[in-house]
Short mmCIF file of C-alpha atoms in Angstrom, two decimals:
data_model
loop_
_atom_site.label_atom_id
_atom_site.label_comp_id
_atom_site.label_asym_id
_atom_site.label_seq_id
_atom_site.Cartn_x
_atom_site.Cartn_y
_atom_site.Cartn_z
CA MET A 1 0.02 0.01 0.01
CA GLY A 2 1.31 3.37 -0.97
CA ASP A 3 0.35 6.77 0.29
CA LEU A 4 -2.99 7.22 1.89
CA SER A 5 -5.48 9.53 0.21
CA ALA A 6 -6.52 12.62 2.11
CA ARG A 7 -9.85 12.15 3.91
CA TRP A 8 -12.72 14.06 2.40
CA THR A 9 -16.54 14.17 2.17
CA LYS A 10 -19.03 15.71 -0.19
CA ALA A 11 -21.21 16.76 2.75
CA THR A 12 -21.19 20.43 3.65
CA VAL A 13 -24.03 20.59 6.18
CA HIS A 14 -22.79 17.77 8.40
CA PRO A 15 -19.16 16.99 7.61
CA ASP A 16 -19.34 13.51 9.20
CA MET A 17 -22.00 12.46 6.71
CA TRP A 18 -21.60 10.94 3.27
CA ALA A 19 -23.87 13.42 1.58
CA ASP A 20 -25.93 16.50 2.46
CA PRO A 21 -29.48 15.71 3.51
CA GLU A 22 -31.04 16.97 0.26
CA ASP A 23 -28.65 14.74 -1.74
CA ASP A 24 -29.16 11.60 0.40
CA PRO A 25 -31.43 9.13 -1.39
CA ARG A 26 -32.25 7.48 1.94
CA ASN A 27 -34.13 10.60 3.08
CA ASP A 28 -37.45 9.72 1.52
CA GLY A 29 -39.97 10.74 4.22
CA PRO A 30 -41.27 9.25 7.43
CA ALA A 31 -40.53 5.71 8.47
CA PRO A 32 -43.17 3.17 7.48
CA ASP A 33 -45.71 1.80 9.93
CA GLY A 34 -45.56 -1.79 11.08
CA GLU A 35 -42.83 -4.34 11.64
CA LEU A 36 -42.58 -5.65 8.09
CA GLY A 37 -42.39 -2.16 6.65
CA SER A 38 -39.74 -1.16 9.14
CA LEU A 39 -37.65 -4.23 8.34
CA GLN A 40 -37.93 -3.59 4.56
CA ASP A 41 -37.15 0.10 5.00
CA CYS A 42 -34.00 -0.67 7.01
CA LEU A 43 -32.83 -3.19 4.46
CA THR A 44 -33.47 -0.73 1.60
CA ASN A 45 -31.38 1.89 3.38
CA TYR A 46 -28.47 -0.50 3.81
CA ARG A 47 -28.71 -1.61 0.19
CA THR A 48 -28.63 2.04 -0.87
CA THR A 49 -25.70 2.74 1.47
CA LEU A 50 -23.64 -0.02 -0.15
CA LEU A 51 -24.27 1.45 -3.63
CA MET A 52 -23.45 4.96 -2.37
CA LYS A 53 -20.09 3.68 -1.09
CA CYS A 54 -19.37 2.38 -4.59
CA GLU A 55 -20.53 5.36 -6.63
CA GLY A 56 -18.05 7.41 -8.59
CA LEU A 57 -15.34 4.78 -8.75
CA ASP A 58 -13.94 3.12 -11.85
CA ALA A 59 -13.46 -0.63 -12.31
CA GLU A 60 -9.92 -0.60 -10.99
CA GLN A 61 -10.92 1.25 -7.81
CA LEU A 62 -13.96 -1.00 -7.23
CA ALA A 63 -11.84 -4.12 -7.59
CA ARG A 64 -8.94 -2.83 -5.47
CA ARG A 65 -8.19 -4.87 -2.38
CA SER A 66 -7.40 -1.79 -0.38
CA VAL A 67 -7.18 -3.27 3.12
CA PRO A 68 -4.55 -6.04 2.96
CA PRO A 69 -4.22 -8.79 3.73
CA SER A 70 -8.04 -8.99 3.21
CA THR A 71 -9.19 -10.13 -0.22
CA MET A 72 -12.24 -7.86 0.10
CA SER A 73 -12.97 -5.15 -2.42
CA LEU A 74 -16.03 -3.06 -2.98
CA LEU A 75 -16.74 -5.00 -6.18
CA GLY A 76 -16.23 -8.24 -4.25
CA LEU A 77 -18.83 -7.04 -1.74
CA VAL A 78 -21.35 -6.35 -4.52
CA ARG A 79 -20.70 -9.83 -5.96
CA HIS A 80 -20.81 -11.43 -2.47
CA LEU A 81 -24.17 -9.86 -1.63
CA ALA A 82 -25.60 -11.01 -4.97
CA GLU A 83 -24.51 -14.52 -4.02
CA VAL A 84 -25.92 -14.17 -0.53
CA GLU A 85 -29.28 -12.92 -1.84
CA ARG A 86 -29.46 -16.07 -3.95
CA ASP A 87 -28.56 -18.26 -1.01
CA TRP A 88 -31.31 -16.74 1.15
CA ARG A 89 -33.85 -18.07 -1.30
CA ASN A 90 -32.44 -21.50 -0.65
CA TRP A 91 -33.48 -21.06 2.99
CA LEU A 92 -37.11 -20.71 1.89
CA GLY A 93 -37.48 -23.90 -0.02
CA ARG A 94 -37.02 -27.58 0.50
CA GLY A 95 -35.68 -28.62 -2.89
CA ASP A 96 -32.30 -28.57 -4.53
CA PRO A 97 -30.36 -25.36 -3.78
CA LEU A 98 -29.88 -22.76 -6.46
CA PRO A 99 -26.39 -23.02 -8.02
CA LYS A 100 -23.72 -20.57 -7.02
CA LEU A 101 -23.39 -17.48 -9.22
CA TYR A 102 -19.60 -17.28 -9.17
CA GLY A 103 -18.42 -20.71 -8.32
CA GLY A 104 -16.81 -22.15 -5.22
CA ARG A 105 -15.55 -20.69 -1.99
CA ASP A 106 -14.56 -17.04 -2.13
CA ALA A 107 -15.04 -16.87 -5.93
CA ASP A 108 -17.27 -13.83 -5.39
CA PHE A 109 -14.23 -11.96 -4.08
CA GLY A 110 -11.54 -13.77 -6.05
CA GLY A 111 -13.28 -13.10 -9.37
CA ALA A 112 -13.76 -9.35 -8.74
CA ALA A 113 -11.55 -8.36 -11.66
CA PRO A 114 -10.91 -4.70 -12.55
CA GLU A 115 -12.89 -4.92 -15.81
CA GLN A 116 -15.91 -2.82 -16.68
CA ALA A 117 -17.80 -5.88 -17.94
CA VAL A 118 -17.27 -7.60 -14.56
CA VAL A 119 -18.53 -4.49 -12.72
CA GLU A 120 -21.61 -4.20 -14.91
CA ALA A 121 -22.42 -7.90 -14.53
CA ALA A 122 -22.01 -7.67 -10.73
CA TYR A 123 -24.51 -4.77 -10.47
CA ARG A 124 -26.95 -6.62 -12.76
CA ASP A 125 -26.59 -9.78 -10.68
CA LEU A 126 -27.14 -7.91 -7.44
CA GLU A 127 -30.25 -6.13 -8.71
CA ARG A 128 -31.69 -9.36 -10.16
CA GLU A 129 -30.99 -11.43 -7.04
CA GLN A 130 -32.39 -8.74 -4.67
CA ALA A 131 -35.55 -8.54 -6.77
CA ALA A 132 -35.90 -12.33 -6.79
CA THR A 133 -35.44 -12.57 -3.01
CA ASP A 134 -37.85 -9.72 -2.40
CA ALA A 135 -40.43 -11.40 -4.64
CA ALA A 136 -40.02 -14.75 -2.85
CA LEU A 137 -40.45 -13.10 0.56
CA ALA A 138 -43.46 -11.09 -0.62
CA GLY A 139 -45.23 -14.47 -0.68
CA CYS A 140 -44.56 -14.84 3.06
CA PRO A 141 -46.21 -11.87 4.76
CA ASP A 142 -46.56 -13.71 8.14
CA LEU A 143 -43.29 -12.87 9.94
CA GLY A 144 -43.78 -15.79 12.27
CA GLU A 145 -44.16 -18.35 9.52
CA ARG A 146 -41.42 -20.99 9.55
CA VAL A 147 -40.11 -22.13 6.19
CA GLY A 148 -37.48 -24.33 4.58
CA GLU A 149 -35.74 -27.41 5.83
CA ASP A 150 -34.47 -25.63 8.97
CA GLY A 151 -37.82 -24.05 9.80
CA ILE A 152 -36.45 -20.51 9.87
CA ALA A 153 -38.96 -17.78 10.79
CA ILE A 154 -39.51 -15.19 8.07
CA ARG A 155 -38.77 -12.49 10.72
CA GLU A 156 -35.40 -14.04 11.38
CA LEU A 157 -34.57 -14.11 7.66
CA HIS A 158 -35.42 -10.40 7.35
CA VAL A 159 -33.26 -9.54 10.36
CA HIS A 160 -30.42 -11.64 9.06
CA ARG A 161 -30.56 -9.83 5.70
CA ILE A 162 -30.30 -6.46 7.49
CA GLU A 163 -27.42 -7.77 9.63
CA GLU A 164 -25.50 -8.98 6.53
CA TYR A 165 -25.85 -5.67 4.67
CA ALA A 166 -25.05 -3.64 7.82
CA ARG A 167 -21.87 -5.63 8.46
CA HIS A 168 -20.69 -5.23 4.87
CA CYS A 169 -21.53 -1.49 4.80
CA GLY A 170 -19.04 -1.22 7.64
CA HIS A 171 -16.46 -3.00 5.53
CA ALA A 172 -17.34 -0.72 2.64
CA ASP A 173 -16.57 2.32 4.79
CA PHE A 174 -12.96 1.18 5.34
CA LEU A 175 -12.49 -0.03 1.80
CA ARG A 176 -13.74 3.23 0.29
CA GLU A 177 -11.64 5.40 2.60
CA ARG A 178 -8.55 3.47 1.56
CA VAL A 179 -9.42 3.76 -2.15
CA ASP A 180 -9.84 7.49 -2.44
CA GLY A 181 -10.15 8.99 1.09
CA ARG A 182 -13.93 9.62 0.99
CA VAL A 183 -15.55 9.26 4.41
CA GLY A 184 -18.97 9.64 6.02
CA GLN A 185 -21.60 7.62 7.75
#
């Protein structure tokens, strides 16, 4: 690792934030009513946060493993979360699992090459897998319903999804700061 980039933010109102309130896509009005709406809103905010941490970077920057010895990169996180979204659908059913998107262990990170085609494919994969998981869960409005071979409660699956995105948004904070110095919540 060479020189560290100077720390900076685009925010001017609150310098510890990623963006000013009027530029933050997560500021879309009051929180929804009800438990399911709250869970979905929280997940949406973390999904948006991950994309915000990746915005404005080129393929090389997205694929950069900026916190050695970790193999993580922002692009690897996008690919990993596409893979995880697919895997969550496996928790819902009792049949054969859906095949892996990227291959075996750690292929989501290992295959995060600094190529524009790989970046575009990763974003398409993430969007498609999120939509498919959301659609599958829309058929399970009872948060107490237990599904799949392990009998997981739908509520637990929603909470686990939030937990996974939140954890990786924390990783994205460090990765992004090391790539170009940008900081904020």
